Coordinates of C-alpha atoms in Angstrom, one line a residue:
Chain A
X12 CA -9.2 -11.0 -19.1
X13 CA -7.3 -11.2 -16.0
X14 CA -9.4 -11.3 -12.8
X15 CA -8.2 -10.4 -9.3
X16 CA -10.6 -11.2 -6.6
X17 CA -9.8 -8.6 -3.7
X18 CA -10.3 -9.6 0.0
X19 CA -12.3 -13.0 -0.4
X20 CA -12.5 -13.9 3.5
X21 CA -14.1 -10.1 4.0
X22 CA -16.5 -10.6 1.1
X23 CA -17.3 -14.7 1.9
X24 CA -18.0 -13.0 6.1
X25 CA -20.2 -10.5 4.5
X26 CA -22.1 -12.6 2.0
X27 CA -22.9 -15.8 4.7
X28 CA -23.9 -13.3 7.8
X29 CA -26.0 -11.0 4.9
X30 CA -27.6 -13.9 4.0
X31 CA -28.5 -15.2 7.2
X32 CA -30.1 -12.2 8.7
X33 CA -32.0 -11.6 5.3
X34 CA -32.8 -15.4 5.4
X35 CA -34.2 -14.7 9.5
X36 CA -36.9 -12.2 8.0
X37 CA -38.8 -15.0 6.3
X38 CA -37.3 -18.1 7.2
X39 CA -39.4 -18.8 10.7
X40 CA -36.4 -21.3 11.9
X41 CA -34.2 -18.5 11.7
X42 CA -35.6 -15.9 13.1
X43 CA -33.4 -16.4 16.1
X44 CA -30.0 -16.5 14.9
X45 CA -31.0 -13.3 12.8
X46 CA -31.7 -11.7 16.6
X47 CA -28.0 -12.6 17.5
X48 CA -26.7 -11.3 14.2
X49 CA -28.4 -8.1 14.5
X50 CA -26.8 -7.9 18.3
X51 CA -23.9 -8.4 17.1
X52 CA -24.1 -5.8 14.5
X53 CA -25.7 -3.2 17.0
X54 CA -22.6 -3.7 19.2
X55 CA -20.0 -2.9 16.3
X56 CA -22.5 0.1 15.2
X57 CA -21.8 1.1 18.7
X58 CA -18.0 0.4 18.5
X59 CA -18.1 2.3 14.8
X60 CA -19.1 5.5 15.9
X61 CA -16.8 5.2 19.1
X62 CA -14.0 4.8 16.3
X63 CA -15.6 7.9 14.4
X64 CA -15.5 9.9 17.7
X65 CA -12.0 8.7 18.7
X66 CA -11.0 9.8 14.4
X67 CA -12.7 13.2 15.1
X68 CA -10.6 14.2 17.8
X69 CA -7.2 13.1 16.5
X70 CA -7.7 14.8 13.5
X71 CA -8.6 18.4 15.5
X72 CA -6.0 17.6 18.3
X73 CA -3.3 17.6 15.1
X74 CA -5.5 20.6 13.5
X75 CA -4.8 22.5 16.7
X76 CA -0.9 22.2 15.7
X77 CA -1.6 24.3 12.7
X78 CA -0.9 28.0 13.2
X79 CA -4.3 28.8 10.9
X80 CA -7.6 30.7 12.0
X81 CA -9.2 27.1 12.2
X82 CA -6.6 25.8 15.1
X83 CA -8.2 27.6 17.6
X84 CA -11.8 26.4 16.3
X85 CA -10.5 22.9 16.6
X86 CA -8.9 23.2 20.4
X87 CA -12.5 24.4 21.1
X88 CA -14.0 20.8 19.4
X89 CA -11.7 19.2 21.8
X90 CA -12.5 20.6 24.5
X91 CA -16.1 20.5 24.0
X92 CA -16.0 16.9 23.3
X93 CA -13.4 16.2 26.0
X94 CA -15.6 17.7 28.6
X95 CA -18.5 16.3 27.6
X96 CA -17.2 12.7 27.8
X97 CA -15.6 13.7 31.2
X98 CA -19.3 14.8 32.6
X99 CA -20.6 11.5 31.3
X100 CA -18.5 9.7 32.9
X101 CA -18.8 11.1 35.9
X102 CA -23.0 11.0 35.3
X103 CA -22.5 7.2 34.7
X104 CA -19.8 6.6 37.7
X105 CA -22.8 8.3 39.6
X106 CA -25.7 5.5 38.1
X107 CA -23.4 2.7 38.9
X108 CA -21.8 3.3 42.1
X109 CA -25.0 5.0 43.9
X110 CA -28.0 4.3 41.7
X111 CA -28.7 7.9 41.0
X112 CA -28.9 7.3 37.2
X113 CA -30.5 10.7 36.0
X114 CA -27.8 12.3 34.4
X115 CA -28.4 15.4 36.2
X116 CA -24.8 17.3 34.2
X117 CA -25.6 15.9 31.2
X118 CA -28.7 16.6 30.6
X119 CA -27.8 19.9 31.6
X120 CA -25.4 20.4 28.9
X121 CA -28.2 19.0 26.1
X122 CA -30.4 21.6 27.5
X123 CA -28.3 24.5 27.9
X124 CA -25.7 24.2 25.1
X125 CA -27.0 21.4 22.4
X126 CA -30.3 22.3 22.3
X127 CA -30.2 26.1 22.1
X128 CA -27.6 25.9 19.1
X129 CA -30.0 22.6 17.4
X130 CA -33.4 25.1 17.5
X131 CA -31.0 28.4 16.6
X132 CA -29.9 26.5 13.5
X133 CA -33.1 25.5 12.8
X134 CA -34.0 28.9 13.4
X135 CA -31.7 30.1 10.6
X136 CA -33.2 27.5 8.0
X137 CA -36.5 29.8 8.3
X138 CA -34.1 32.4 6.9
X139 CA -32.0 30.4 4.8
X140 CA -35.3 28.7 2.8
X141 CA -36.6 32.1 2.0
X142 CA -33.2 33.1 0.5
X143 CA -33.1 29.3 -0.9
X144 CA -36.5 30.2 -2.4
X145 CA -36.2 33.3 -4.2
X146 CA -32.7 32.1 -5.4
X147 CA -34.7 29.2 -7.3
X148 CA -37.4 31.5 -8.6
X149 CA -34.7 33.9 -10.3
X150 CA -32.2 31.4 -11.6
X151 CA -35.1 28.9 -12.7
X152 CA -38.7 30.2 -13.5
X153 CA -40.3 27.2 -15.2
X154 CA -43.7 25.6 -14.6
X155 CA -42.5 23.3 -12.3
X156 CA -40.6 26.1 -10.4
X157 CA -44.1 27.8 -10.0
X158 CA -46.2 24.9 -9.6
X159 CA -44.0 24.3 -6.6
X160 CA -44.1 27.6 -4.5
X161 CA -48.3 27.8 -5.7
X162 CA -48.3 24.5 -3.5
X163 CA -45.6 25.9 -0.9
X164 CA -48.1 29.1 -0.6
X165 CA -51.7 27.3 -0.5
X166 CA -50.0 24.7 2.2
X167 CA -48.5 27.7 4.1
X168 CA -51.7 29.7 3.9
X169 CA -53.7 26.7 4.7
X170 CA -51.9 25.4 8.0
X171 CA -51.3 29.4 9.4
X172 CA -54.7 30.2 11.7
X173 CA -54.9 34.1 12.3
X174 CA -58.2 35.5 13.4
X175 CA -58.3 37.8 10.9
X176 CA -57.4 35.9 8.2
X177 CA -60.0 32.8 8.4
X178 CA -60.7 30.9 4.8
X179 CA -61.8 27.8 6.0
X180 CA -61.7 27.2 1.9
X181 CA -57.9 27.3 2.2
X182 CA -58.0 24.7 4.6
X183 CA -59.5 22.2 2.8
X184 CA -57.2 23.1 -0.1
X185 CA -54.3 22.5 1.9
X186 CA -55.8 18.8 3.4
X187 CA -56.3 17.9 -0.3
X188 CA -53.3 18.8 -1.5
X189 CA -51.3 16.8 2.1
X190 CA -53.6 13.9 1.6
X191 CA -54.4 13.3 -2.3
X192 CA -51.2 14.2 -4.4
X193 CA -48.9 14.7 -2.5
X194 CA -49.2 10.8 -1.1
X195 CA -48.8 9.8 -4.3
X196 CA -45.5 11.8 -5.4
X197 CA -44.4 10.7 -1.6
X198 CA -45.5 6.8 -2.3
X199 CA -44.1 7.0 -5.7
X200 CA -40.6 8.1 -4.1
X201 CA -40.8 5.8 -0.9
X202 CA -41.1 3.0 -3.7
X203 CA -38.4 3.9 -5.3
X204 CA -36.0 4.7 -2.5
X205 CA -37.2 0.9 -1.4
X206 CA -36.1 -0.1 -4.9
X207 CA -33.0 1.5 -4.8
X208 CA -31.7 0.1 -1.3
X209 CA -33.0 -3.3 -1.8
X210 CA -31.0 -3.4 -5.3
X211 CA -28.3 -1.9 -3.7
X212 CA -28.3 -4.2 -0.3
X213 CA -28.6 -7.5 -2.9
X214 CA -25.4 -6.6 -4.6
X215 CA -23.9 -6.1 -1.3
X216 CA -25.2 -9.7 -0.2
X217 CA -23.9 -10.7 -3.5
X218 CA -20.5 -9.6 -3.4
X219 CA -20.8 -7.1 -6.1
X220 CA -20.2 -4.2 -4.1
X221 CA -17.4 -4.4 -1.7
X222 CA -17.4 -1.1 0.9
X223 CA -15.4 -2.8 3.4
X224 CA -11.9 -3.6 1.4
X225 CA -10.1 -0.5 1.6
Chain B
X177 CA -42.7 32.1 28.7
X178 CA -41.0 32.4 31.4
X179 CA -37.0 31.4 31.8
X180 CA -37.6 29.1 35.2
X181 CA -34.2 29.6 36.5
X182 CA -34.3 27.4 40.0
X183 CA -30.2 27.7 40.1
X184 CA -27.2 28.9 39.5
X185 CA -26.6 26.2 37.1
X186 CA -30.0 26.9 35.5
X187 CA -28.8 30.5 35.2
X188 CA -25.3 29.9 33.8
X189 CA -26.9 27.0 31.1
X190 CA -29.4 30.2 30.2
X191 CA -27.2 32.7 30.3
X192 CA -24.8 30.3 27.8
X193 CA -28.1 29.3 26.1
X194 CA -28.5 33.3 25.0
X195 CA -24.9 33.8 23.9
X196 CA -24.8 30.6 22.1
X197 CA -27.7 31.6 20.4
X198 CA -26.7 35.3 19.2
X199 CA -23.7 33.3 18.2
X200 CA -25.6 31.1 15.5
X201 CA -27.9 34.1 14.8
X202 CA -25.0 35.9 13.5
X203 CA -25.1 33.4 10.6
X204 CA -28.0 36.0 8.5
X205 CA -24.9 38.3 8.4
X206 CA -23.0 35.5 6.2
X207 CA -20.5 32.7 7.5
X208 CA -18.4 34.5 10.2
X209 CA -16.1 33.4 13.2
X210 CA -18.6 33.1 15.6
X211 CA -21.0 31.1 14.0
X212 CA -18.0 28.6 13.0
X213 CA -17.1 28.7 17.0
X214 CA -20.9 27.7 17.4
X215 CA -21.0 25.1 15.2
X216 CA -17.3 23.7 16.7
X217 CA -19.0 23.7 20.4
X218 CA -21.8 22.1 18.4
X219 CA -20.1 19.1 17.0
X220 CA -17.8 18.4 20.0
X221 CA -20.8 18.7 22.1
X222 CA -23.3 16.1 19.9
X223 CA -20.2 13.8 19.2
X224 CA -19.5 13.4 23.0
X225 CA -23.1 13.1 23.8
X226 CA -23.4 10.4 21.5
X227 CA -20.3 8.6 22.7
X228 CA -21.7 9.0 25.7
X229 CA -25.6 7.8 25.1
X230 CA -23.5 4.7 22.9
X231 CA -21.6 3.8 26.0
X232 CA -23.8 3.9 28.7
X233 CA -27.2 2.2 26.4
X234 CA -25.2 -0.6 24.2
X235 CA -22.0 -1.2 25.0
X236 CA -21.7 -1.6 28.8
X237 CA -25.4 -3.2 28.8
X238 CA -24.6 -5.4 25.7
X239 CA -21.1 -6.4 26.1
X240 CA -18.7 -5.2 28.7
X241 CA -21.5 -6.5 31.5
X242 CA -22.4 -9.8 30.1
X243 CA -18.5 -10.0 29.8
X244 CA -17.8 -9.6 33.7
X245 CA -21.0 -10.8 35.0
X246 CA -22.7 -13.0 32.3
X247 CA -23.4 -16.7 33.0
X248 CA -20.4 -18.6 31.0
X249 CA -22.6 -18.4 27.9
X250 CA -22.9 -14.9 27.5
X251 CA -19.3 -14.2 28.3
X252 CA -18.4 -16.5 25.5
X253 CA -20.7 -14.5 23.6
X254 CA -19.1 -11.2 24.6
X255 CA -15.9 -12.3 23.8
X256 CA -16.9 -13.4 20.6
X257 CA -18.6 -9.7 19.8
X258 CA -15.2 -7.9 21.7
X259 CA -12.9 -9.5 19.4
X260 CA -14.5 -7.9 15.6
X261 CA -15.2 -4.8 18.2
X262 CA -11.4 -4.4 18.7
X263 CA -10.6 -5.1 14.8
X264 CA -12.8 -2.3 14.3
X265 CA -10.4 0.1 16.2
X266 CA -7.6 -1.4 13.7
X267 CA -9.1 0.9 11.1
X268 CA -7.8 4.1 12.5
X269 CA -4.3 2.6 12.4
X270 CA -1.5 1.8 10.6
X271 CA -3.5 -1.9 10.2
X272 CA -6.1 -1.2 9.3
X273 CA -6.4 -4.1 6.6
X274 CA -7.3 -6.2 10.2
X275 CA -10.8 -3.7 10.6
X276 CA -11.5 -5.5 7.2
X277 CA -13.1 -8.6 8.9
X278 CA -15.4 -6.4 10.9
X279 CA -15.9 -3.9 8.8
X280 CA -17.7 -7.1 6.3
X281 CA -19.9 -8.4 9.3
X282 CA -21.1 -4.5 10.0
X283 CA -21.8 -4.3 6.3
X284 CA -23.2 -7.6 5.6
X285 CA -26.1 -7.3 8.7
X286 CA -26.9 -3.8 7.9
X287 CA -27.4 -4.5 4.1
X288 CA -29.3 -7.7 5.1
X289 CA -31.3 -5.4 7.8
X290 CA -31.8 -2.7 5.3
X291 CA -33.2 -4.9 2.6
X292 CA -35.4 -6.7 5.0
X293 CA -36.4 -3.4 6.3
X294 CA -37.3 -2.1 3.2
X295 CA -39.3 -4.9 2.1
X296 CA -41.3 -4.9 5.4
X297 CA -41.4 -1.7 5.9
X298 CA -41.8 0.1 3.2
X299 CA -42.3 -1.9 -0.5
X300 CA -45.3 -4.1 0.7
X301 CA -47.3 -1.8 3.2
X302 CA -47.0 1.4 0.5
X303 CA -48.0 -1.0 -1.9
X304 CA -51.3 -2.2 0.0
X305 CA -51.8 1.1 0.7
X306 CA -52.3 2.1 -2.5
X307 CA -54.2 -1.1 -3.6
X308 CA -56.5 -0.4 -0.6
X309 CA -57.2 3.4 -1.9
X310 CA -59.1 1.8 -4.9
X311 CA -61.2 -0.9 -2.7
X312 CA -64.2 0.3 -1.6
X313 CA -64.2 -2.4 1.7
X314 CA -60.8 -0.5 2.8
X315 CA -62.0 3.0 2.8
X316 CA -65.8 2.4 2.7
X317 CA -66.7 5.3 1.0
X318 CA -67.9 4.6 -3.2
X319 CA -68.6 8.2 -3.9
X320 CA -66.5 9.7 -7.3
X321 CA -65.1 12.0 -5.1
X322 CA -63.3 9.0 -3.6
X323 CA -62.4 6.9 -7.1
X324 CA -61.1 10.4 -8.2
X325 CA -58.9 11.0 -5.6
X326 CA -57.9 6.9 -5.0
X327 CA -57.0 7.7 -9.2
X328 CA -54.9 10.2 -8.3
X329 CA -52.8 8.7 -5.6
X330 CA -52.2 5.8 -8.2
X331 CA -51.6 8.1 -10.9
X332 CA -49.0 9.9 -8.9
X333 CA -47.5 6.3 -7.4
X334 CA -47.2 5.0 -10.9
X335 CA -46.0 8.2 -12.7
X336 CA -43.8 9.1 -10.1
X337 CA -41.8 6.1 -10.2
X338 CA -42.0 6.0 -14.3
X339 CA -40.2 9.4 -14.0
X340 CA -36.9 8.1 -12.0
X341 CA -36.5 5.0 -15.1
X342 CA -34.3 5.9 -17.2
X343 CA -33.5 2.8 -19.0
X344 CA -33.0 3.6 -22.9
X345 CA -32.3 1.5 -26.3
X346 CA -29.1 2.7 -28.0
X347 CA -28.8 2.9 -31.9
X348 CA -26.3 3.7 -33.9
X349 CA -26.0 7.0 -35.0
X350 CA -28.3 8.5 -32.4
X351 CA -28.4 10.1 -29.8
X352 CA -30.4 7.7 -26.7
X353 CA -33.6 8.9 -25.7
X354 CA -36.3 7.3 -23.6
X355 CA -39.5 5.9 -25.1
X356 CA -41.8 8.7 -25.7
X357 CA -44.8 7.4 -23.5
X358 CA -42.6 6.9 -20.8
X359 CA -41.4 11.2 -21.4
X360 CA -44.9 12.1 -21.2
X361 CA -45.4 10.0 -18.0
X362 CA -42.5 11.0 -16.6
X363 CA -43.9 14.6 -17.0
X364 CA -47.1 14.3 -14.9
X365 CA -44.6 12.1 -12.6
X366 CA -42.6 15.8 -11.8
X367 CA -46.0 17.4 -11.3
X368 CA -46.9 14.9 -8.3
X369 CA -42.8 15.3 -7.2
X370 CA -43.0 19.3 -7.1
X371 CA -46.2 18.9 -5.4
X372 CA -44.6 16.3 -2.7
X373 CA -41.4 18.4 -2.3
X374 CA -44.1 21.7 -2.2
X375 CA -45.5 20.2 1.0
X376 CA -42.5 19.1 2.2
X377 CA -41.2 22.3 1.9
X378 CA -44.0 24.3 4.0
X379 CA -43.8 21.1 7.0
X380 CA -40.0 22.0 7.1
X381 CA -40.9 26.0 7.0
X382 CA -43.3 25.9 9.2
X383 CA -40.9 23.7 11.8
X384 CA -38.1 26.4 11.4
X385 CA -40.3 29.3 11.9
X386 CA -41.5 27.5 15.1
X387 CA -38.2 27.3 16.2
X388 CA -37.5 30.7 15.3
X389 CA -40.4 32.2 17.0
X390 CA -39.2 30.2 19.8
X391 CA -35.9 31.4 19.9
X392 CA -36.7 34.8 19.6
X393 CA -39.1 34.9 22.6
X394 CA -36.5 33.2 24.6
X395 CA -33.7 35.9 23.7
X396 CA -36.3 38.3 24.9
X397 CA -37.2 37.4 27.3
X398 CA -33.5 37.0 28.2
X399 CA -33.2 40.4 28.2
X400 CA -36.7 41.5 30.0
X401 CA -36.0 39.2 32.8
X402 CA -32.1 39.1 33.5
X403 CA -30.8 41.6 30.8
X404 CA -32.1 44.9 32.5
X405 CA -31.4 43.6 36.1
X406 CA -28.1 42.7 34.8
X407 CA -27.8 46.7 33.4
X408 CA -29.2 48.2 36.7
X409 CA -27.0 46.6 39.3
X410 CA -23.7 47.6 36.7

């Protein structure tokens, strides 16, 4: 069986810094040098998602070439994004030069512009879930299907308080339902999502799993 | 509610604020143009932000200051974290083999972080809380209300994860199938995961009709306060 071992530095970098920082969670004595790891690591997260911004925008700004319906969708991105980095910059110019770090123009575009289109799609959802709902019911009526929106219902019924619709009965259904079974279904998955990400962060540590050669 | 508008800043944001929101809105019709134009402002708008929260709380604090300012320690330091930081960059070009290097020491922290994380922060305090839900000293309470219920947090922990093992013995000639105790298990195990997702479902429900109650009041009252004075003067 022939063998080829890809990218051994990358994989050797990745298993000694893994096994420090796992090593700094219960080795007291290195505790510290976890701290500086996890520095380090919070700086290139940083750097990472300045890369994924910086990918973003070259891949609109050559979208915007394109003589499709999406080219003027993607000048928009660009601008958005451009602007918004412009005003940031001009927000944080502002907090170093004259101490007057409240990000007076950025705030104002998370409040008037990010905000109002976060809560309107969120708004949506409340139509989307309905239409996700009945969907389910009609392509897949089993007794899981209707165990599930009985739950949905009593929880619904149970948190809504109208005066003219007070069962204080439905209220205690619905705490026994949050509290009792559903903290076990929820324990049972937290468990296994642990499982999962511990299994999968060993074979990482390991050199198993390689994301990084590419 | 009322639209507190102190500016004309405040009034363009509300006034962009309404359209921005009839633009998303128009999403009930099906996908359309100007809901994809509202979720292009969207990510443009979140991605800048972001860049802009990243700079300004990580990077300058963390390692462009220590780097012009820092004792000759921490510059040292900086430099050594500016030098993967840079590889990094390497992966949106035509070398990106150099991001490699980087790329491992990202990787290898966060699955070292994520593994710690989930064995401090999840595996062993779920698991003493559900040890505690059957001793009497943890809860105080001994009535068989409270066995019955600690029984069926456990019975829903246990069955729960039985459900998502699918480990099976393979013999010839037949198809693999899971042991049958571990079927009917795994049964009562979807019961307590329909009932989980059930209540999960409602919390997100509930969330997305507060926001849509929200939105709706602010759109009219849009229209009571500017709307019509907007109208009359025209």
């Amino acid at each position: 069986m022939k063998f080829k071992f890809r990218a051994p530095l990358a994989t050797a970098i990745a298993m000694s810094v893994g096994l420090v920082v796992l090593s700094g969670y219960f080795i007291p004595a290195a505790e510290p040098l976890r701290f500086i790891l996890l520095r380090v690591g919070m700086v290139l997260a940083a750097v990472a998602l300045l890369v994924g911004v910086i990918n973003l925008l070259s891949v609109h700004i050559r979208k915007m070439a394109d003589k499709d319906s999406n080219s003027w969708n993607s000048f928009i991105l660009v601008v958005a994004l451009l602007a918004t980095l412009g005003i940031g910059f001009y927000d944080m110019f502002k907090a170093y030069m004259y101490g007057n770090p409240n990000f007076e123009w950025t705030n104002w575009i998370f409040t008037y512009i990010q905000r109002p289109i976060e809560t309107s799609l969120m708004a949506v959802m409340a139509v989307s879930l309905v239409y996700a709902a009945t969907y389910l019911l009609r392509r897949k009526m089993n007794y899981l299907a209707i165990g599930f929106f009985f739950i949905v219902l009593l929880v619904l019924l149970g948190s809504i308080s109208l005066s003219m619709m007070n069962f204080p009965i439905l209220k205690d259904i619905r705490s026994w339902i949050v509290h009792i079974p559903a903290v076990g279904g929820a324990r049972g998955l937290l468990l296994g999502i642990a499982l999962g990400t511990i299994t999968t962060g060993l074979r990482i540590i390991m050199g198993t799993d390689r994301p990084y050669e590419g | 509610m009322n639209l507190a508008i102190a500016s004309l800043a405040d009034f363009v944001g509300v006034f962009l604020g309404f359209i921005l929101t009839l633009l998303v809105f128009s999403y009930v019709l099906g996908d359309n143009p100007l809901f994809r134009l509202a979720a292009h402002i969207f990510i443009g708008v979140s991605a800048g932000y972001a860049a802009v929260i990243t700079i300004y709380n990580v990077l300058l604090p963390q390692l462009i200051f220590p780097l012009i300012y820092g004792g000759e320690g921490e510059t040292y330091f900086s430099i050594g974290m500016l030098i993967p930081s840079l590889f990094l960059f390497a992966k949106v070009t035509p070398i990106k083999r150099a991001g490699n290097w980087a790329m491992a020491i990202l990787v290898g922290i966060g699955a070292a972080a994520a593994v710690g994380g989930a064995i401090t922060g999840t595996l062993l305090p779920q698991t003493i809380g559900t040890i505690n839900s059957i001793e009497p000293s943890a809860t105080g309470d001994t009535t068989w209300a409270n066995w019955l219920n600690a029984g069926i947090i456990i019975l829903g922990t246990i069955s729960t994860l039985i459900y998502f093992h699918f480990g099976v013995r393979s013999k010839p000639g037949r198809i693999p199938k899971r042991f049958a105790f571990i079927e009917k298990i795994g049964k009562i195990g979807q019961l307590f995961i329909a009932t989980t997702f059930g209540v999960l479902f409602a919390g997100i429900y509930l969330a997305a009709l507060t926001a849509l109650i929200e939105r709706i009041s602010f759109l009219w009252n849009f229209i009571k306060e500017i709307g019509l004075q907007l109208l009359a003067s025209v």
